[in-house]
Tab-separated table of C-alpha atoms in Angstrom:
chain	number	residue	atom	x	y	z
A	1	MET	CA	46.352	-2.108	27.902
A	2	ASP	CA	47.392	-5.707	28.495
A	3	ARG	CA	50.645	-6.140	26.509
A	4	ARG	CA	53.571	-5.325	28.738
A	5	VAL	CA	57.235	-6.286	28.972
A	6	GLN	CA	59.467	-6.343	32.046
A	7	LEU	CA	62.260	-3.745	32.182
A	8	LEU	CA	64.242	-4.127	35.412
A	9	ASN	CA	61.151	-5.843	36.847
A	10	VAL	CA	58.931	-2.908	35.831
A	11	ALA	CA	55.985	-3.714	33.559
A	12	VAL	CA	56.035	-1.352	30.552
A	13	ASP	CA	53.453	-1.167	27.760
A	14	ILE	CA	54.662	-2.116	24.280
A	15	ALA	CA	51.870	-0.322	22.424
A	16	ALA	CA	52.596	1.344	19.081
A	17	THR	CA	52.087	5.101	18.738
A	18	LYS	CA	48.504	5.073	17.422
A	19	THR	CA	47.396	2.345	19.804
A	20	ALA	CA	48.755	4.320	22.769
A	21	SER	CA	47.354	7.682	21.656
A	22	ASP	CA	43.936	6.209	20.790
A	23	ALA	CA	43.781	4.539	24.202
A	24	THR	CA	44.760	7.766	25.952
A	25	ILE	CA	42.152	9.776	24.073
A	26	SER	CA	39.515	7.202	24.987
A	27	TYR	CA	40.318	7.796	28.678
A	28	LEU	CA	39.117	11.376	28.269
A	29	GLU	CA	35.678	10.065	27.378
A	30	GLU	CA	35.372	8.214	30.690
A	31	GLU	CA	34.252	9.699	33.985
A	32	SER	CA	36.993	8.333	36.240
A	33	SER	CA	40.474	9.836	36.295
A	34	LYS	CA	43.200	7.980	34.337
A	35	VAL	CA	47.001	8.031	34.564
A	36	VAL	CA	49.727	7.715	31.924
A	37	TYR	CA	53.329	7.529	33.191
A	38	PHE	CA	56.358	8.105	30.934
A	39	LEU	CA	59.554	6.308	31.964
A	40	ASN	CA	63.166	7.329	31.644
A	41	SER	CA	66.241	5.487	32.924
A	42	GLU	CA	66.102	7.280	36.286
A	43	THR	CA	62.508	6.155	36.821
A	44	LEU	CA	63.388	2.535	36.106
A	45	LEU	CA	66.315	2.591	38.511
A	46	LEU	CA	64.177	4.164	41.247
A	47	LEU	CA	61.336	1.688	40.732
A	48	GLU	CA	63.715	-1.259	40.806
A	49	GLN	CA	64.694	-0.255	44.350
A	50	ASN	CA	61.219	0.677	45.631
A	51	SER	CA	58.462	-1.906	45.257
A	52	THR	CA	55.764	0.482	46.539
A	53	TRP	CA	56.559	3.057	43.871
A	54	ARG	CA	56.788	0.287	41.280
A	55	GLU	CA	53.343	-1.069	42.101
A	56	THR	CA	51.920	2.456	42.049
A	57	VAL	CA	53.302	3.181	38.580
A	58	GLU	CA	52.283	-0.228	37.221
A	59	ALA	CA	48.708	0.494	38.337
A	60	SER	CA	48.623	3.346	35.787
A	61	GLU	CA	46.453	2.806	32.730
A	62	LEU	CA	49.524	3.204	30.517
A	63	VAL	CA	53.254	2.997	31.301
A	64	LEU	CA	55.135	4.243	28.236
A	65	PRO	CA	58.764	4.849	27.199
A	66	GLY	CA	59.618	8.526	27.579
A	67	THR	CA	63.119	8.456	26.088
A	68	ALA	CA	64.866	6.863	23.120
A	69	SER	CA	67.050	4.818	25.475
A	70	VAL	CA	64.060	3.197	27.193
A	71	ASN	CA	62.337	2.743	23.838
A	72	ARG	CA	65.306	0.818	22.424
A	73	SER	CA	65.592	-1.256	25.580
A	74	ILE	CA	62.064	-2.582	25.091
A	75	ASP	CA	63.013	-4.016	21.689
A	76	GLN	CA	66.191	-5.512	23.140
A	77	VAL	CA	64.231	-7.313	25.866
A	78	LEU	CA	61.632	-8.503	23.352
A	79	GLY	CA	64.360	-9.750	21.041
A	80	HIS	CA	62.795	-8.083	17.990
A	81	ARG	CA	61.624	-4.704	16.751
A	82	ARG	CA	58.034	-4.079	17.755
A	83	ASP	CA	55.627	-1.673	16.069
A	84	SER	CA	57.232	1.710	16.701
A	85	PHE	CA	56.308	4.116	19.475
A	86	PHE	CA	57.173	7.749	18.692
A	87	LEU	CA	56.772	10.102	21.627
A	88	GLU	CA	56.471	13.245	19.491
A	89	SER	CA	53.726	11.709	17.323
A	90	TYR	CA	51.899	10.560	20.451
A	91	PHE	CA	51.798	14.101	21.842
A	92	ASP	CA	50.903	15.555	18.422
A	93	ALA	CA	47.789	13.361	18.417
A	94	MET	CA	47.001	14.364	22.002
A	95	TRP	CA	47.340	18.107	21.453
A	96	ASP	CA	45.320	17.942	18.212
A	97	TYR	CA	42.498	16.262	20.124
A	98	VAL	CA	42.720	18.858	22.904
A	99	VAL	CA	42.426	21.728	20.411
A	100	GLU	CA	39.638	20.132	18.388
A	101	ASN	CA	37.541	19.481	21.489
A	102	GLY	CA	38.308	22.691	23.370
A	103	LEU	CA	39.808	20.882	26.359
A	104	GLU	CA	41.893	22.542	29.069
A	105	LEU	CA	45.499	21.596	29.811
A	106	LEU	CA	47.199	22.434	33.123
A	107	ILE	CA	50.981	22.140	33.547
A	108	VAL	CA	52.713	21.657	36.886
A	109	ALA	CA	56.439	22.291	36.433
A	110	ALA	CA	59.497	22.005	38.675
A	111	ASN	CA	60.429	25.678	38.229
A	112	GLU	CA	59.594	28.790	36.230
A	113	SER	CA	62.143	28.170	33.474
A	114	ARG	CA	60.770	24.717	32.729
A	115	PHE	CA	57.181	25.908	32.832
A	116	VAL	CA	57.866	28.735	30.365
A	117	SER	CA	59.839	26.475	28.018
A	118	ILE	CA	57.125	23.789	27.916
A	119	GLN	CA	54.357	26.367	27.552
A	120	GLU	CA	56.092	28.183	24.685
A	121	HIS	CA	56.985	24.933	22.929
A	122	ILE	CA	53.383	23.684	22.976
A	123	HIS	CA	51.889	27.069	22.049
A	124	GLU	CA	54.307	27.528	19.164
A	125	LYS	CA	52.765	24.488	17.472
A	126	ARG	CA	49.243	24.741	18.946
A	127	PRO	CA	48.525	28.472	19.529
A	128	PHE	CA	44.816	27.829	20.141
A	129	LEU	CA	45.331	25.241	22.856
A	130	THR	CA	43.907	26.377	26.203
A	131	LEU	CA	46.861	26.079	28.545
A	132	SER	CA	47.556	27.269	32.070
A	133	GLY	CA	49.751	26.130	34.916
A	134	PHE	CA	52.044	26.893	37.794
A	135	PHE	CA	55.516	25.973	38.973
A	136	VAL	CA	57.228	25.122	42.218
A	137	THR	CA	59.079	28.163	43.566
A	138	GLU	CA	62.280	28.331	45.585
A	139	GLN	CA	60.124	28.102	48.720
A	140	LYS	CA	59.242	24.528	47.689
A	141	GLU	CA	55.490	24.474	48.165
A	142	SER	CA	54.037	21.443	49.937
A	143	THR	CA	52.423	18.629	48.002
A	144	ASP	CA	49.109	19.585	49.621
A	145	HIS	CA	49.482	23.059	48.129
A	146	ILE	CA	50.210	21.628	44.670
A	147	VAL	CA	47.137	19.381	44.832
A	148	ASN	CA	44.960	22.284	45.992
A	149	GLU	CA	46.166	24.362	43.025
A	150	ILE	CA	45.325	21.514	40.653
A	151	ASN	CA	41.863	21.049	42.107
A	152	SER	CA	41.104	24.774	41.963
A	153	VAL	CA	41.346	24.450	38.164
A	154	ALA	CA	40.083	20.862	37.721
A	155	PRO	CA	41.560	20.582	34.194
A	156	ASP	CA	40.670	18.033	31.559
A	157	ILE	CA	44.360	17.098	31.302
A	158	LEU	CA	47.005	17.545	33.960
A	159	LEU	CA	50.611	17.459	32.754
A	160	VAL	CA	52.991	16.828	35.667
A	161	ALA	CA	56.569	17.856	34.822
A	162	LEU	CA	58.338	17.489	38.175
A	163	GLU	CA	61.464	15.698	39.356
A	164	GLU	CA	61.057	11.917	39.393
A	165	LYS	CA	60.908	11.398	43.157
A	166	GLU	CA	58.394	14.243	43.546
A	167	GLN	CA	56.216	12.741	40.831
A	168	LEU	CA	56.301	9.298	42.369
A	169	GLU	CA	55.358	10.622	45.801
A	170	LEU	CA	52.561	12.705	44.270
A	171	LEU	CA	51.185	9.703	42.392
A	172	MET	CA	51.471	7.356	45.366
A	173	ASN	CA	49.929	9.650	47.987
A	174	TYR	CA	47.477	11.780	45.982
A	175	ARG	CA	46.390	9.620	43.039
A	176	ASN	CA	42.697	9.791	43.975
A	177	GLN	CA	42.706	13.384	45.190
A	178	MET	CA	43.788	15.127	41.997
A	179	ASN	CA	40.747	16.380	40.117
A	180	ALA	CA	41.680	15.852	36.461
A	181	ARG	CA	40.239	13.534	33.836
A	182	LEU	CA	43.672	12.538	32.556
A	183	ILE	CA	47.039	12.856	34.338
A	184	LEU	CA	50.246	12.639	32.299
A	185	PHE	CA	53.472	12.238	34.293
A	186	SER	CA	56.199	13.440	31.923
A	187	GLY	CA	59.082	14.435	34.221
A	188	ASN	CA	61.763	16.351	32.296
A	189	ILE	CA	60.848	14.808	28.955
A	190	LEU	CA	58.851	17.686	27.453
A	191	TYR	CA	61.161	20.324	28.888
A	192	ASN	CA	64.200	18.686	27.273
A	193	LYS	CA	62.269	18.366	24.019
A	194	ALA	CA	61.481	22.081	24.158
A	195	VAL	CA	65.153	22.906	24.735
A	196	SER	CA	66.222	20.697	21.805
A	197	GLU	CA	63.874	22.469	19.401
A	198	ALA	CA	64.209	26.028	20.730
A	199	GLU	CA	65.966	28.653	18.637
A	200	VAL	CA	69.530	29.313	19.753
A	201	PRO	CA	70.281	32.992	20.624
A	202	GLU	CA	72.107	34.833	17.862
A	203	GLN	CA	75.249	35.451	19.932
A	204	ILE	CA	75.487	31.705	20.633
A	205	GLN	CA	75.040	30.900	16.946
A	206	LYS	CA	77.944	33.193	16.098
A	207	LEU	CA	80.172	31.201	18.430
A	208	ARG	CA	79.040	27.969	16.735
A	209	ILE	CA	78.316	26.237	20.022
A	210	GLY	CA	74.556	25.783	19.575
A	211	ASN	CA	74.589	22.057	20.368
A	212	LEU	CA	76.700	22.607	23.470
A	213	TYR	CA	74.341	25.402	24.579
A	214	LYS	CA	71.310	23.119	24.261
A	215	TRP	CA	73.079	20.259	26.006
A	216	TYR	CA	73.976	22.533	28.912
A	217	ARG	CA	70.359	23.750	29.270
A	218	LYS	CA	68.867	20.248	29.393
A	219	SER	CA	67.789	19.051	32.789
A	220	GLY	CA	69.911	16.421	34.520
A	221	ARG	CA	72.185	16.010	31.505
A	222	VAL	CA	75.099	14.388	33.409
A	223	LYS	CA	72.826	12.356	35.678
A	224	ASN	CA	70.855	11.100	32.665
A	225	PHE	CA	74.074	10.023	30.950
A	226	PHE	CA	75.138	7.856	33.862
A	227	ASN	CA	71.586	6.607	34.521
A	228	ASN	CA	71.403	5.372	30.933
A	229	ILE	CA	74.685	3.494	31.393
A	230	ARG	CA	73.492	1.961	34.672
A	231	MET	CA	70.171	0.952	33.116
A	232	LYS	CA	71.861	-0.730	30.152
A	233	PHE	CA	74.293	-2.571	32.437
A	234	LYS	CA	71.482	-3.817	34.693
A	235	LEU	CA	69.361	-4.935	31.732
A	236	LYS	CA	72.335	-6.835	30.327
A	237	GLN	CA	72.871	-8.481	33.712
A	238	HIS	CA	69.185	-9.422	33.913
A	239	ARG	CA	69.380	-11.128	30.516
A	240	LYS	CA	72.436	-13.091	31.627
A	241	ASP	CA	70.723	-14.169	34.847
A	242	GLN	CA	67.781	-15.499	32.858
A	243	GLU	CA	69.906	-17.567	30.472
A	244	PRO	CA	69.744	-21.360	31.103
């Protein structure tokens, strides 16, 4: 992709949903491994402070908004509403293609709870999708161990759902050692989506605190709140600095 906009000095693709999903699917037809990185406010703040990480992410084939906050920020920087990018529709197109072509998906998650939630959420909608994976335990396996586990499977698609700093280190140090045709770095995005759409336990429903229950289960809920505020403040400051 060649149409990008700068968010906190990070180049982000402004592709619409179909353009992005079609491009991603086309990567699966190529021999070399490709990377798609999904940004949230924490990622942007980390990349702003670390030029090495920033260059590593920008070298990905696609750098896409992973949250509504980042998505809106792109339009604000552009000064107009672009053709829409819908994350859910993007992944719907991806998983449909995976099922239709009998491809294998491997998930690497930050812990067991996140792995199970993502797995169940995907399988609920795509029961015939071939999906496997593993998660980081309390012993905190080394990055070498994680890469060895990935390469023992050599999946068509690798979905990395780790904490942001872990993902960035993995991408920077092991980009060419991971044996997968397509690598999607999603962070907490798909886990939080799974939590949002999961059925609330009956006893919680009776207390009428379903929304609070889901909010509490989401990963990094407080940190994300403040990261979004910091991102918006910094973007506003950037716009002011660029005014004549």
